[in-house]
Each structure stands twice: as structure tokens, then as C-alpha cells.
Short mmCIF file of C-alpha atoms in Angstrom, two decimals:
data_model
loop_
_atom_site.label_atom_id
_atom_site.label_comp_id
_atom_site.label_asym_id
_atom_site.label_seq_id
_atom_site.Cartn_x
_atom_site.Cartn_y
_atom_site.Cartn_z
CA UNK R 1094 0.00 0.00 0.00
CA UNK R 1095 1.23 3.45 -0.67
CA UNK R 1096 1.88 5.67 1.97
CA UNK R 1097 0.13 9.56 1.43
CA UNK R 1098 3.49 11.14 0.66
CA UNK R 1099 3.88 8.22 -2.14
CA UNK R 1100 0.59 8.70 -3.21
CA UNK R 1101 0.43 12.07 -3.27
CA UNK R 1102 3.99 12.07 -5.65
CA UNK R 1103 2.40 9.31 -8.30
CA UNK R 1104 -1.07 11.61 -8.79
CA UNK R 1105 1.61 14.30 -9.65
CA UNK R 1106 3.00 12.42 -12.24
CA UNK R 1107 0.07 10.92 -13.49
CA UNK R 1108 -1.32 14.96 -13.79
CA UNK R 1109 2.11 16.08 -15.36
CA UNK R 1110 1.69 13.23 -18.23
CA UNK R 1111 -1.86 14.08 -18.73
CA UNK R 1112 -1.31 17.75 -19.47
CA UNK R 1113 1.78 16.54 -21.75
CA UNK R 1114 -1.03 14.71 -23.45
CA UNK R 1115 -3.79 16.72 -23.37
CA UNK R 1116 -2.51 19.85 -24.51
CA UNK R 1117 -3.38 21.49 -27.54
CA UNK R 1118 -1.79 21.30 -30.88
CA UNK R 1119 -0.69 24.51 -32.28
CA UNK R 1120 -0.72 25.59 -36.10
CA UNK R 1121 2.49 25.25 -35.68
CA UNK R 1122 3.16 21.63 -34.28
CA UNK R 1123 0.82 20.53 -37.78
CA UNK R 1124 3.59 21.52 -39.75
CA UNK R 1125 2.39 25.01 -41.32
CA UNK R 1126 5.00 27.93 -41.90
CA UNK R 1127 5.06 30.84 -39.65
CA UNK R 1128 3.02 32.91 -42.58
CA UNK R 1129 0.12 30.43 -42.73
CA UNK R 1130 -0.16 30.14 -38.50
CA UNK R 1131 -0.29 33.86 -37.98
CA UNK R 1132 -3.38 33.81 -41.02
CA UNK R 1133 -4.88 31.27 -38.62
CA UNK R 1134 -4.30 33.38 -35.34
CA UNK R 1135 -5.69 36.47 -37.46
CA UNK R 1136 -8.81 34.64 -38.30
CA UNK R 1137 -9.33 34.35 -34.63
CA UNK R 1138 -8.88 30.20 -35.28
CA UNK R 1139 -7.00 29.44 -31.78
CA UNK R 1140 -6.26 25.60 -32.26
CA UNK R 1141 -7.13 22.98 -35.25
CA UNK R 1142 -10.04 21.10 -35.49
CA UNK R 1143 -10.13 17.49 -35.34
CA UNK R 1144 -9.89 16.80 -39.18
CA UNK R 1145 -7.49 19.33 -39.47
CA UNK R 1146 -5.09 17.50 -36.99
CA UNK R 1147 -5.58 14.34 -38.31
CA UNK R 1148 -5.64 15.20 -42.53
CA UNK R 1149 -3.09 18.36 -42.89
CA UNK R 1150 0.17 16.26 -41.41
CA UNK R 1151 -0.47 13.71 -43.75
CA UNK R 1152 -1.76 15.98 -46.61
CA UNK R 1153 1.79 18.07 -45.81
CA UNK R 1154 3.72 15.01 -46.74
CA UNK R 1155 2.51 14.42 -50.33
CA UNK R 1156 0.06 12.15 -49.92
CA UNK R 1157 -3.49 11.84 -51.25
CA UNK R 1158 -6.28 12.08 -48.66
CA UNK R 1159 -9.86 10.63 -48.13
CA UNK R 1160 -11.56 12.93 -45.22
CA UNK R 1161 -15.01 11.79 -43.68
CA UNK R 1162 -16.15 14.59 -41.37
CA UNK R 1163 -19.69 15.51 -40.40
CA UNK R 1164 -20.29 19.32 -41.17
CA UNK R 1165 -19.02 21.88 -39.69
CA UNK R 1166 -15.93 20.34 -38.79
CA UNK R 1167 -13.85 22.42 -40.80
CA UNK R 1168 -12.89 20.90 -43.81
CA UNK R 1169 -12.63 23.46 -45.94
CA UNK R 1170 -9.22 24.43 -43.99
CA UNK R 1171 -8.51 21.15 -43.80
CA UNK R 1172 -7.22 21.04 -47.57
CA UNK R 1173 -6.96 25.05 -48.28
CA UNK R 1174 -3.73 25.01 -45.99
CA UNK R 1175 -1.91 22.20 -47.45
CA UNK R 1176 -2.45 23.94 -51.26
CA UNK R 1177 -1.44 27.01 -50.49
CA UNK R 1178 1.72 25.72 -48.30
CA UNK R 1179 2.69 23.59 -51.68
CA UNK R 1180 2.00 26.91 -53.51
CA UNK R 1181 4.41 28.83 -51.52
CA UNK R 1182 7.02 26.01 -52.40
CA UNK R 1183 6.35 26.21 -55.63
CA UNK R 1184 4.06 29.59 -57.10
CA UNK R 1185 2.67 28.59 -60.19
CA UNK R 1186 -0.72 29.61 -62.45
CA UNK R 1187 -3.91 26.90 -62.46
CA UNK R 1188 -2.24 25.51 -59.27
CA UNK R 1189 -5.48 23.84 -58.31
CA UNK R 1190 -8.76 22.90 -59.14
CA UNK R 1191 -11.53 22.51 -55.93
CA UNK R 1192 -15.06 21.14 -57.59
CA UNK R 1193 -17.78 21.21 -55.14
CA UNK R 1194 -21.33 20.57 -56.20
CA UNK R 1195 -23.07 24.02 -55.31
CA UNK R 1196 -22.20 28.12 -56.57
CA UNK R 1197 -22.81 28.65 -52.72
CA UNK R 1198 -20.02 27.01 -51.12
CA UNK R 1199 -17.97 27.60 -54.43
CA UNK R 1200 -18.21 31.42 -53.59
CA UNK R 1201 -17.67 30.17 -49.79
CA UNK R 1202 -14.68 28.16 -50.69
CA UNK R 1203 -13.24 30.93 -52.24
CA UNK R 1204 -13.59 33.61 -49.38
CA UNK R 1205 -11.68 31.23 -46.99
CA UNK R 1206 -8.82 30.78 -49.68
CA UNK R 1207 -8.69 34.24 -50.50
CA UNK R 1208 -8.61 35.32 -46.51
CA UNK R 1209 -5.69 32.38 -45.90
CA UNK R 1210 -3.86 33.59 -48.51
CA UNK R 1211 -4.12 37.25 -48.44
CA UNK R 1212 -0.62 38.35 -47.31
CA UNK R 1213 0.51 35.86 -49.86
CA UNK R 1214 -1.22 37.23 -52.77
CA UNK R 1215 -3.26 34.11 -53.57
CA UNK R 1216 -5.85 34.89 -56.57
CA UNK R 1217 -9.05 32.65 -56.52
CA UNK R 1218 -11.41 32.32 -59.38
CA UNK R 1219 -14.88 31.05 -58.85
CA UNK R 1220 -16.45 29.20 -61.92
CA UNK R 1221 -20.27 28.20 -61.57
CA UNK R 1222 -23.09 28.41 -63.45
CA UNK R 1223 -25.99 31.45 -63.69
CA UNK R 1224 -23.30 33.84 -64.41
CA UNK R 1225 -21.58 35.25 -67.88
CA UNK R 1226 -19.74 32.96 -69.56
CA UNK R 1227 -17.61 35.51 -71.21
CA UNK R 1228 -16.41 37.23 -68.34
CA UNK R 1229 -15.72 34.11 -66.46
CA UNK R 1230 -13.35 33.20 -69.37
CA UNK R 1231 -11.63 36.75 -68.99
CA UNK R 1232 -10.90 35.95 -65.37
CA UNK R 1233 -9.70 32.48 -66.17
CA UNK R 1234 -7.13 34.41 -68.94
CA UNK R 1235 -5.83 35.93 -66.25
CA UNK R 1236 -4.52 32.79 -64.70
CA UNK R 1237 -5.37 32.31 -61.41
CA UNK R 1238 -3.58 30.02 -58.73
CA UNK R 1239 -7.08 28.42 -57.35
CA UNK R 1240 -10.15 27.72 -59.34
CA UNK R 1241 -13.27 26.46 -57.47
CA UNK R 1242 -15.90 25.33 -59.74
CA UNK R 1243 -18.68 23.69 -60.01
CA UNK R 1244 -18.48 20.76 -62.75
CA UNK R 1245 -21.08 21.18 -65.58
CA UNK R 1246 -19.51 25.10 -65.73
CA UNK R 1247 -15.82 23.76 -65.25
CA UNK R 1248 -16.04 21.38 -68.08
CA UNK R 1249 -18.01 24.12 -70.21
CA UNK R 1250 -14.85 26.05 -70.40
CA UNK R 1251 -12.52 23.03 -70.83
CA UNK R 1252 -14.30 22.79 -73.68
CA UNK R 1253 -15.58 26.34 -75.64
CA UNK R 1254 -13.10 28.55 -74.00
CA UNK R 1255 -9.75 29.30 -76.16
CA UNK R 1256 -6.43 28.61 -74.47
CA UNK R 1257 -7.93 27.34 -71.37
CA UNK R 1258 -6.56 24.20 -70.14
CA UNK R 1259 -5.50 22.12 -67.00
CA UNK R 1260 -2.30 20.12 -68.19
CA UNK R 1261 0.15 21.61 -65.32
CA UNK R 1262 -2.34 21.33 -62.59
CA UNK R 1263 -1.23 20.16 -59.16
CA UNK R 1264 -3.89 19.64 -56.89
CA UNK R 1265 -7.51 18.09 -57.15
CA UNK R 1266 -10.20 18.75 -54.32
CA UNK R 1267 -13.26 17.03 -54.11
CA UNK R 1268 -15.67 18.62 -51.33
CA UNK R 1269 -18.81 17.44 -50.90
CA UNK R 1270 -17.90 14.44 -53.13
CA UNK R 1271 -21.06 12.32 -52.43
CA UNK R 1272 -22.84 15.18 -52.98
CA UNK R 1273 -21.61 15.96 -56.44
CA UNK R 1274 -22.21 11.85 -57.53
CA UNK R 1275 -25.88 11.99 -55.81
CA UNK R 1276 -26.25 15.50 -58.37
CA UNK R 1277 -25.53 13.19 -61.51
CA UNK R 1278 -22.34 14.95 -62.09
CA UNK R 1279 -20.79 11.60 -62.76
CA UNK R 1280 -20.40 12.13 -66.46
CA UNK R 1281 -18.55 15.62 -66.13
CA UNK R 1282 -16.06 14.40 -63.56
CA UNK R 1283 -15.33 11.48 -65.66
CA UNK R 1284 -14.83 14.15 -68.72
CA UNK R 1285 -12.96 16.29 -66.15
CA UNK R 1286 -10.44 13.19 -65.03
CA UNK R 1287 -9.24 12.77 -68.33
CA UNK R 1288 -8.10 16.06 -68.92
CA UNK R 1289 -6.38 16.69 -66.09
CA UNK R 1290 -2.87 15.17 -65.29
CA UNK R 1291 -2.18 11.63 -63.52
CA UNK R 1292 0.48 13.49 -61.86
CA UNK R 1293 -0.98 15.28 -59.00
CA UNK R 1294 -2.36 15.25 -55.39
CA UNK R 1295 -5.95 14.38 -54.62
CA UNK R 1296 -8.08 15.01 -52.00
CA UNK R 1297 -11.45 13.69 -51.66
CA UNK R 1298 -13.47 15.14 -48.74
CA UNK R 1299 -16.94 13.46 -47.90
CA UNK R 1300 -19.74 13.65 -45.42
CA UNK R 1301 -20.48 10.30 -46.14
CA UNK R 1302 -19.02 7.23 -47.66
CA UNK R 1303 -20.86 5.79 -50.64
CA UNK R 1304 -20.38 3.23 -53.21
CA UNK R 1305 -19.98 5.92 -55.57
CA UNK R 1306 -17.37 7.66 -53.65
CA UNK R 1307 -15.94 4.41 -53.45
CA UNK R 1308 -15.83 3.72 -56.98
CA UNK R 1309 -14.64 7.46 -57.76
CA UNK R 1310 -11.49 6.76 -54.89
CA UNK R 1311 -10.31 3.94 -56.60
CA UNK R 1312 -10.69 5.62 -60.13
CA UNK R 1313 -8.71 9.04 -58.89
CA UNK R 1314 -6.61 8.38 -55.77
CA UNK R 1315 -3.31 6.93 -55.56
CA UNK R 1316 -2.48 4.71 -52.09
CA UNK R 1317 -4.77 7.36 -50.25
CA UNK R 1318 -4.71 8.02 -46.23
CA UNK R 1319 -7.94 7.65 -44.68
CA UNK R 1320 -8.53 10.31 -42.22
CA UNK R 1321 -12.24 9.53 -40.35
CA UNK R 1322 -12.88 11.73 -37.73
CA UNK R 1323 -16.98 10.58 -36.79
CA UNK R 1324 -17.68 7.34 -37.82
CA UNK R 1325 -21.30 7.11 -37.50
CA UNK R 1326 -24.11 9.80 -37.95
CA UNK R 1327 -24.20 12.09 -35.22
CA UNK R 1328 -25.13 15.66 -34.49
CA UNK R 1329 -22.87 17.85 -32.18
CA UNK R 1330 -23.04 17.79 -28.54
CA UNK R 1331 -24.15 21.43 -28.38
CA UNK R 1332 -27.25 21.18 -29.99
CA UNK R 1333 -30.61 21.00 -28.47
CA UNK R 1334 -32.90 19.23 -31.05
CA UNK R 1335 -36.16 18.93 -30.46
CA UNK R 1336 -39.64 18.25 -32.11
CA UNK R 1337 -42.79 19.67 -32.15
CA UNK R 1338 -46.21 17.32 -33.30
CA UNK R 1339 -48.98 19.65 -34.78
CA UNK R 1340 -52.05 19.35 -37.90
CA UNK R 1341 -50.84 20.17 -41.06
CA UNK R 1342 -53.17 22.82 -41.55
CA UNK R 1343 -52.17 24.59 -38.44
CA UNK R 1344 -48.39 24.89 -39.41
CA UNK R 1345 -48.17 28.29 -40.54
CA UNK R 1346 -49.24 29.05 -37.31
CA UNK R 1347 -47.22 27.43 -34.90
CA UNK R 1348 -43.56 28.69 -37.05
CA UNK R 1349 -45.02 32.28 -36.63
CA UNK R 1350 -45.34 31.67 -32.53
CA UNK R 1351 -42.15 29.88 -32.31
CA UNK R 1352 -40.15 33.03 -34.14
CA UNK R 1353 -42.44 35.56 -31.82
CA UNK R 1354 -41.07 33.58 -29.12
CA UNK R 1355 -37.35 33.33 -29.51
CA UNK R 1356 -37.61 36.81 -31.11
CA UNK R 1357 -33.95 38.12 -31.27
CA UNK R 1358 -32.03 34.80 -32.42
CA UNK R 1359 -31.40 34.03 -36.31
CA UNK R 1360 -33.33 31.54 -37.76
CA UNK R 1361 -33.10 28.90 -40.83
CA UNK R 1362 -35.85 27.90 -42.18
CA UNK R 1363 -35.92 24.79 -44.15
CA UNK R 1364 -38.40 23.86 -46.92
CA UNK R 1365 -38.59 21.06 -49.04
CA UNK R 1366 -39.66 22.79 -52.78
CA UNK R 1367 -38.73 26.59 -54.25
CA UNK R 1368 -42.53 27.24 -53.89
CA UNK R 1369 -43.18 26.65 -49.92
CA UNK R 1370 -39.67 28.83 -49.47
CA UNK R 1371 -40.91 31.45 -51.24
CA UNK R 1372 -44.63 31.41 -49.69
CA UNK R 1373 -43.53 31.08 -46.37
CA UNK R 1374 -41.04 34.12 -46.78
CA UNK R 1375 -43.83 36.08 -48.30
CA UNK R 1376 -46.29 34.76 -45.54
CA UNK R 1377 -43.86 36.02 -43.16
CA UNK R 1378 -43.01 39.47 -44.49
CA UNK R 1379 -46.85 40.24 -44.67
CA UNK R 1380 -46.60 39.47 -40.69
CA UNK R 1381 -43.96 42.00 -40.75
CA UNK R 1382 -41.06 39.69 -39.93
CA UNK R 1383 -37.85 40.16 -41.52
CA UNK R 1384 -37.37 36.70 -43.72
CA UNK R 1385 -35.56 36.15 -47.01
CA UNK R 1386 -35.46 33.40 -49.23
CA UNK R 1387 -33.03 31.43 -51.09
CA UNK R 1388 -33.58 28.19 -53.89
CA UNK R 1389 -32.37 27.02 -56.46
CA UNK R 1390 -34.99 28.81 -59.43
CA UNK R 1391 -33.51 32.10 -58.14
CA UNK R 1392 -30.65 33.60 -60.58
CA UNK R 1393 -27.04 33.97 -59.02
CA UNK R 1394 -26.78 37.33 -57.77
CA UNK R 1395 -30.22 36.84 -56.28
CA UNK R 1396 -28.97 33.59 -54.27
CA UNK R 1397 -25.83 35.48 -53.24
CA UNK R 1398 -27.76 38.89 -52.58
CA UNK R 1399 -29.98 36.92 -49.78
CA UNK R 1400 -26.92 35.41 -48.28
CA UNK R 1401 -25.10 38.64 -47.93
CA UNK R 1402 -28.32 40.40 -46.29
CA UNK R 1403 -28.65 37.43 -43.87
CA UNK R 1404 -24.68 37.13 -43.16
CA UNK R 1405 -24.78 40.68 -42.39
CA UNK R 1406 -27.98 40.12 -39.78
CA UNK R 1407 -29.95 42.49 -42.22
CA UNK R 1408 -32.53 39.66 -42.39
CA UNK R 1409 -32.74 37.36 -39.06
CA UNK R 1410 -34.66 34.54 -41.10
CA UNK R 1411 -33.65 32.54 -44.02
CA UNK R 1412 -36.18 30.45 -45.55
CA UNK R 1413 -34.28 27.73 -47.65
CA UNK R 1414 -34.79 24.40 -49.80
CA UNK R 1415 -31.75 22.49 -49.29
CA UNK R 1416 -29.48 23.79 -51.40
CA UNK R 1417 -28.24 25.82 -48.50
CA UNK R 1418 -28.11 22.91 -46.36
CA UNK R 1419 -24.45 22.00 -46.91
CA UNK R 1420 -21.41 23.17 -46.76
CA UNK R 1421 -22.43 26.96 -45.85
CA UNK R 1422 -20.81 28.32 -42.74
CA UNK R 1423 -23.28 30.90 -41.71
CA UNK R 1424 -21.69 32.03 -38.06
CA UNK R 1425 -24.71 33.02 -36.30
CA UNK R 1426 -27.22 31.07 -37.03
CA UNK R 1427 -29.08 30.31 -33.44
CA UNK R 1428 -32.02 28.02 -34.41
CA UNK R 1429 -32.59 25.63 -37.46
CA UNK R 1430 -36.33 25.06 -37.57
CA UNK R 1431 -37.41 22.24 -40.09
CA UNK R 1432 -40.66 23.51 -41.54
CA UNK R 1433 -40.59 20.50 -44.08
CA UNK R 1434 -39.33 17.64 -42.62
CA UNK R 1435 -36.47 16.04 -45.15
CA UNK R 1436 -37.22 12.85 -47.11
CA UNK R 1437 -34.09 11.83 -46.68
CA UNK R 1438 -32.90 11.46 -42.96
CA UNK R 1439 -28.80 12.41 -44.03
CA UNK R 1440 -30.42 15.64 -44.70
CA UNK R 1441 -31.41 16.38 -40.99
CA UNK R 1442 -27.74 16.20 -40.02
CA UNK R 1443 -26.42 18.50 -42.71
CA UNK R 1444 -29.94 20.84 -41.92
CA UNK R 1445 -29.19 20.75 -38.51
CA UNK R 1446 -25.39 21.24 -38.93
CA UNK R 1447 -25.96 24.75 -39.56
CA UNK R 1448 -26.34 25.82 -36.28
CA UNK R 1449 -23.96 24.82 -33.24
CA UNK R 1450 -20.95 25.26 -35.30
CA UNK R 1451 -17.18 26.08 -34.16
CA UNK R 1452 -18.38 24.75 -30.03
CA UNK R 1453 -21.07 27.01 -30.25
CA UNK R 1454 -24.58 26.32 -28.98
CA UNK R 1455 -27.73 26.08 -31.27
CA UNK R 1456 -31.43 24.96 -31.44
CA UNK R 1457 -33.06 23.01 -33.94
CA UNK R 1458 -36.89 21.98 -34.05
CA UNK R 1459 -38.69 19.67 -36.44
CA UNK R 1460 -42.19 20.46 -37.03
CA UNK R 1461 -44.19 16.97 -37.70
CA UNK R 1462 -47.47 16.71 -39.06
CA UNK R 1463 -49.84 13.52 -38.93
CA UNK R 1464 -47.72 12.99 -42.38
CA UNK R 1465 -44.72 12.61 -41.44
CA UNK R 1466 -44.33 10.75 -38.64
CA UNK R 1467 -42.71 7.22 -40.43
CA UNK R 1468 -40.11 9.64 -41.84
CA UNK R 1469 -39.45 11.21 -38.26
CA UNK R 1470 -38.75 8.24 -36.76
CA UNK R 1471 -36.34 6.82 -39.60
CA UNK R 1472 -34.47 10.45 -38.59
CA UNK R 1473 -34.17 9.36 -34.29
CA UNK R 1474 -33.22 6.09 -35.61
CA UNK R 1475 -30.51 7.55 -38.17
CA UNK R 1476 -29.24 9.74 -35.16
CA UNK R 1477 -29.67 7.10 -32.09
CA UNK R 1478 -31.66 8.97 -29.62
CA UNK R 1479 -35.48 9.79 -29.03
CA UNK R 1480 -35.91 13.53 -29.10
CA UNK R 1481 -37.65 15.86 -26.97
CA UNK R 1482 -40.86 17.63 -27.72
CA UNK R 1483 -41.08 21.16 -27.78
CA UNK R 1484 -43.58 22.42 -25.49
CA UNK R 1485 -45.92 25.03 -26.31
CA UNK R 1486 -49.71 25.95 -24.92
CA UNK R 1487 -52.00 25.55 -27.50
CA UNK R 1488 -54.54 28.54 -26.51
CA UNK R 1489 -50.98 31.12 -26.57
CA UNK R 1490 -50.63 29.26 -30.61
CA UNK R 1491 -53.92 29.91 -31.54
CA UNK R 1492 -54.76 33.56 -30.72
CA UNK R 1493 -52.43 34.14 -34.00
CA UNK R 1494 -54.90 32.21 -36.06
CA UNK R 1495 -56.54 34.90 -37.68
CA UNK R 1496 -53.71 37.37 -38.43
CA UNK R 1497 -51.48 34.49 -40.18
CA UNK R 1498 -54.33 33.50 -42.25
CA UNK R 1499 -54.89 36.91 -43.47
CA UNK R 1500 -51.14 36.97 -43.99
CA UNK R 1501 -51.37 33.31 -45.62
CA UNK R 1502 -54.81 34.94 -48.23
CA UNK R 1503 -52.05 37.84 -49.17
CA UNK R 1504 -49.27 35.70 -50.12
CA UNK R 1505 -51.37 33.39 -52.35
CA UNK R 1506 -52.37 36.62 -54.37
CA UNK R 1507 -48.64 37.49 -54.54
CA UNK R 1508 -47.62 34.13 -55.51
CA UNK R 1509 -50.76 34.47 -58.50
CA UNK R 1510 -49.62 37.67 -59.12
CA UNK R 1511 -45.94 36.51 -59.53
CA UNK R 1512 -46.90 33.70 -61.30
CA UNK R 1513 -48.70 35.92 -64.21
CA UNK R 1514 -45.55 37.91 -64.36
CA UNK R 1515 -43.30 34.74 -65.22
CA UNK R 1516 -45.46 33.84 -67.82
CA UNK R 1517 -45.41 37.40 -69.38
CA UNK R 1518 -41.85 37.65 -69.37
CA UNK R 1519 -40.94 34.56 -71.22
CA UNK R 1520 -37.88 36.03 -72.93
CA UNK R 1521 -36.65 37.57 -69.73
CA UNK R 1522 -34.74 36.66 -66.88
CA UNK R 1523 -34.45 32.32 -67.29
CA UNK R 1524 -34.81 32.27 -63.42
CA UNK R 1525 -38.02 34.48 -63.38
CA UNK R 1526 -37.43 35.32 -59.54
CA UNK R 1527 -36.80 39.17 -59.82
CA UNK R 1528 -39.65 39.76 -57.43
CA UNK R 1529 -39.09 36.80 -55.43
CA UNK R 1530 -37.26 39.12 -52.48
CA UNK R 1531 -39.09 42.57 -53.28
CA UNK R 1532 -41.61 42.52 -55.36
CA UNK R 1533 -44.26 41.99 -52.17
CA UNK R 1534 -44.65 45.27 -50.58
CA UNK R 1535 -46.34 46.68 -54.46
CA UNK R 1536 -48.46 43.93 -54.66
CA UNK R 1537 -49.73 44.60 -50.98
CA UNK R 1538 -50.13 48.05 -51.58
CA UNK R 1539 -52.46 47.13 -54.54
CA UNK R 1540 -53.96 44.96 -52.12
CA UNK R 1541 -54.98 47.84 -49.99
CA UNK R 1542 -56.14 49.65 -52.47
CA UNK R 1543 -57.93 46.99 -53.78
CA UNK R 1544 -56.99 47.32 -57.49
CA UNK R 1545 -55.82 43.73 -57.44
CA UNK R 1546 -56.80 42.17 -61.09
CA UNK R 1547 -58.20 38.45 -61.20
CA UNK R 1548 -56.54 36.13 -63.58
CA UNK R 1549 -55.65 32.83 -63.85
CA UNK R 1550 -53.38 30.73 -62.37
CA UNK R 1551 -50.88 29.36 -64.67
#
């Protein structure tokens, strides 16, 4: 038996070796040059992330790399740092290619390269579609270091655009690579393989691991490093999920008293078709609440305009079909509220990964109708735990009643009345959304007025 000086001595030792252990790595200790730590420090990132510790050693030593992560984790960094550390080495034009399967999280990509690399002078071009081919070829004559692109617009230019080739490129980034397969871009990464050279690094960073992924990993990487950091579905520890059981016909109703309720957080919204996103949004701006939408029928600079207002807390609520469900690294985002609950139960966890990111806290609440409950429970069996439900008093719900069905009247006559418009402008803007984020408050004014004109619904 140890005697209490003894004892007293080993517990020292045992606390010494489990600070030795359990202190953080640094930038540093990863292997990144002083240039790339202090861009960390400046971006207010105090220690790596899990898949950074684990990929960016191994990505630092030539190798190719396979990352699973859940979202959020920081991937993104994960392979930016590596590239630009090899670019430092050796500074060269087209010095890699990241293909990711939204414009969103292109134009996200691109922001985290571009602050990384500022005091380096690293020049980023984003390729996607909805914008000017033309112009995008006069950025790509201009040789950047790091293209992120989306594939069907990547392999557009590969093709039409004069002079413009990959045949010295060094590095190849997948992000989002089940995503991109589960998009049918299958065809234009094959196209894209070809033309690229064998000669070069890939990295192939996943949410999930397919059998396409696995197919495309054996077709592009060469004696890859695995680098898992969660191996089954999970959500993060910081966020309180919850679910709320209502009537269909009463759901309008309940998301309005929810958002009175936690009035002063930021809200996501999640819908599952273009046409719910924008009725809810209009629904909600009628109730004088300050919502904006974003999906995939909206042009570009529509998409990006809605981000921007939201990112800069102009807007506290984004209403959104899932395009904005990945990938996006919206800071502040305090509750995810699925209005529509997904089909598929992988999309809960990238929904959901929205908020709580970077150890912060978040909320997210799943409305479920009499509908939906098989595909609820698929979701608590996806993530391994039975979820709470969110309590609210039914008489405090329904006092709103009337006002949100007003609201709900208005916004159908919008939606006609934007409806009409797309089919008048037929030659016009492709997306036919210009008065998806504006056009309201004239067609309420009419409203008041009561000049509206009947018409048909296309």
C-alpha cells in the first residue's frame, strides 16, 4: 500500500503526463510555416479542429487524402492550408482545381482561400453556373492560382473557352464528393479526369461514404490516407434538437409563434420545394417579420444577394430548400427550424449542422405533421436517440390564427400575381425570380387599395 506522501507524488505524475497529453496542438506543431499560423491566429482560429489535426500532417507530406467529417468540422481548412503551403514552395498559375457541387459554397470556398492567402497574394477564381460565360473566361485568362468550380460550368470552359486548359495542374479537391455523384455529375467528372494530369495530389473530402465515392477513390486516388474523424451519424453535442407534433393545416401558425417567441435569435428555415420557401417568406413578411429566401430557381446574384443580407444580420430569417443545407458556414445562425421535414434522414444532419458550429450552442426543431411521422422516426433512428418535444400551450398558438391567415390569403395573391408575371416575361430573366425578395410590398399596396386584377393561375 502506498503511503500519502507516495501517493500524493504518483497523482503528480500521473497529472504532469496528462497535461503533456492533453494539450493542444498549435498551427504550428501541424507543420504550417510561420506565414500560414499567424493567417490562422488572425482569423481568430486558436487551435485545429479534429480533421485538421488528423488530414493536414499527412496531406503536408505528399500524400493523397480521403476525409469523412460531419459538417461543420472544418474541412474546408482542412485542404486550403496544405495547397497554399505547396504553392508557396512552388508559385505557379492553375495551381489547383476545388469542384464542389453548389455556386454557394464555391463562392464560400473561395472567401476562406482568399482570406488564408491574403498576405501571400493568392488569386481565386470562382467558376459556376448562372453567371456570364464571357467574363468568367476573362478571369480564367488571367490565370489564377485556385479555381473552385462547379463541374457542368468547369467542363463548359474546358471545352468552348480558347487557351484554357489544366495540363500543369497540381492539386484536385473534391468537397462534398457524395454530394456531387448523388447531383448526376458523374459524367462531367469522368470528362474532367481525363483532362487533367495523372500526376498530381488528390483530395477527396466526404460527409459520407458511398459506393460511388468508393468507386470514384479507386478511379482518382493513388495509395490514399484515410482520415475519419466521426464514424457514425451524429449531431454535435451542443445542440438542443427537439420536435414539435402539430395538424398540417395549423403549421403556418405554430412557425409564426415559435419566431415571436425566440424573437432576437437568427433563424433557418428549411423547406422542401422553391414554392413553400418562397410562400412562407412572403407569408412572413406580410406578418412584418424580416425573412428572405433562397432556392435554387432564383438567378445567381439573387442567391448570393440573400446570403449577404442574412450574413450581415440584415434579415434574421432565411427560408431555404436544401441547397443551402451544406457546406455553408453561416456564423450566427441560433435556431434551425425544419418547416418541411427532409425525405431523406442524411439531410437532418447536414440541416441541422448549420447551427452549433465552431463549439457554439444552437437549437433546432422539427415540425411533424400527422404525415410525417414514419419519416421522423427513420431520422431518431438515423441519429440514435429519441428527441424531446417542444412544449408550447396551445390557446398562446392559436390567438395568431386569424392574423397568419390573413397573412397566408395575401401571399397566395402574390404568388398568383408573380406567377402571371413569369409567364409574361418569357424572354426575360431564365430564373423568373426578380420579385421573389421585393416585389411583395407593391403587390400589398395594390392589395390595400384593392386594385388587385383576377386572372388565372398558370
Amino acid at each position: 500500500m502506498l503511503s500519502d506522501g507516495e501517493e500524493n507524488k504518483q497523482n503528480e505524475v500521473e497529472t504532469e503526463t496528462k497535461t503533456d497529453e492533453d494539450k493542444p496542438l498549435t498551427w504550428k506543431d501541424l507543420g504550417l510555416v510561420d506565414v500560414l499560423c499567424k493567417a490562422c491566429e488572425q482569423l481568430k482560429w486558436k487551435e485545429p479542429s479534429k480533421i485538421q489535426k488528423e488530414s493536414i500532417p499527412v496531406a503536408l507530406q505528399g500524400k493523397d487524402v480521403i476525409g469523412l467529417a460531419e459538417t461543420g468540422s472544418g474541412k474546408t481548412a482542412a485542404f486550403a492550408l496544405p495547397i497554399l503551403q505547396s504553392l508557396l514552395e512552388n508559385p505557379q498559375r492553375y495551381f489547383a482545381l476545388i469542384l464542389t457541387p453548389t455556386r454557394e459554397l464555391a463562392f464560400q470556398i473561395s472567401e476562406q482561400f482568399e482570406a488564408l492567402g491574403a498576405s501571400i497574394g493568392v488569386k481565386c477564381a470562382v467558376i459556376v453556373g448562372g453567371m456570364d460565360m464571357m467574363s468568367q473566361a476573362l478571369v480564367l485568362a488571367k490565370k489564377p492560382h485556385i479555381l473552385i468550380a462547379t463541374p457542368g460550368r468547369l467542363l463548359d470552359h474546358l471545352e468552348n473557352t480558347k487557351g484554357f486548359n489544366l495540363k500543369a495542374l497540381k492539386y484536385l479537391v473534391m468537397d462534398e464528393a457524395d454530394r456531387i455523384l448523388n447531383m448526376d455529375f458523374e459524367v462531367e467528372v469522368d470528362k474532367i479526369l481525363k483532362v487533367i494530369p495523372r500526376e498530381r495530389r488528390t483530395f477527396l473530402f466526404s460527409a459520407t461514404m458511398t459506393k460511388k465515392v468508393k468507386k470514384l477513390q479507386r478511379a482518382c486516388l493513388r495509395e490514399p490516407v484515410k482520415v475519419e474523424v466521426s464514424t457514425k451519424y451524429q449531431t454535435v453535442e451542443k445542440l438542443q434538437q427537439s420536435y414539435i407534433f402539430i395538424p398540417v393545416k395549423f403549421k403556418d401558425v405554430y412557425l409564426v409563434h415559435i419566431l415571436n417567441e425566440m424573437a432576437g435569435n437568427s433563424f433557418m428555415i428549411f423547406c422542401s420545394t422553391c414554392n413553400n420557401t418562397l410562400r412562407t417568406a412572403l407569408v412572413l413578411r406580410n406578418l412584418g417579420l424580416t425573412a428572405v429566401p433562397l432556392h435554387g430557381q432564383m438567378s445567381q446574384n439573387k442567391r448570393l444577394a440573400a446570403l449577404t443580407k442574412f450574413k450581415a444580420k440584415n434579415r434574421s430569417i432565411l427560408i431555404s430548400t436544401d441547397v443551402a443545407s451544406r457546406g455553408l458556414d453561416i456564423p450566427h445562425v441560433d435556431v434551425v427550424i425544419n418547416f418541411d421535414i427532409p425525405t431523406h434522414s442524411k439531410d437532418y444532419i447536414h440541416r441541422v449542422g448549420r447551427t452549433a458550429r465552431a463549439g457554439r450552442s444552437g437549437k433546432a426543431i422539427t415540425f411533424v405533421t400527422q404525415y410525417d411521422v414514419e419519416l421522423y422516426q427513420r431520422i431518431e433512428q438515423l441519429i440514435g436517440k429519441q428527441l424531446p418535444l417542444y412544449k408550447t400551450e396551445e390557446d398562446e398558438v392559436m390567438v395568431l390564427q386569424e392574423r397568419v391567415a390573413e397573412s397566408q390569403r395575401i401571399a397566395k395573391m402574390e404568388m398568383k400575381d408573380l406567377t402571371e408575371k413569369k409567364g409574361k416575361r418569357k424572354k426575360g430573366d431564365a430564373d423568373g425570380d426578380d420579385d421573389d425578395t421585393e416585389g411583395a410590398s407593391g403587390v400589398r399596396k395594390r392589395l390595400k387599395g384593392g386594385k388587385k386584377k383576377g386572372g388565372k393561375k398558370k
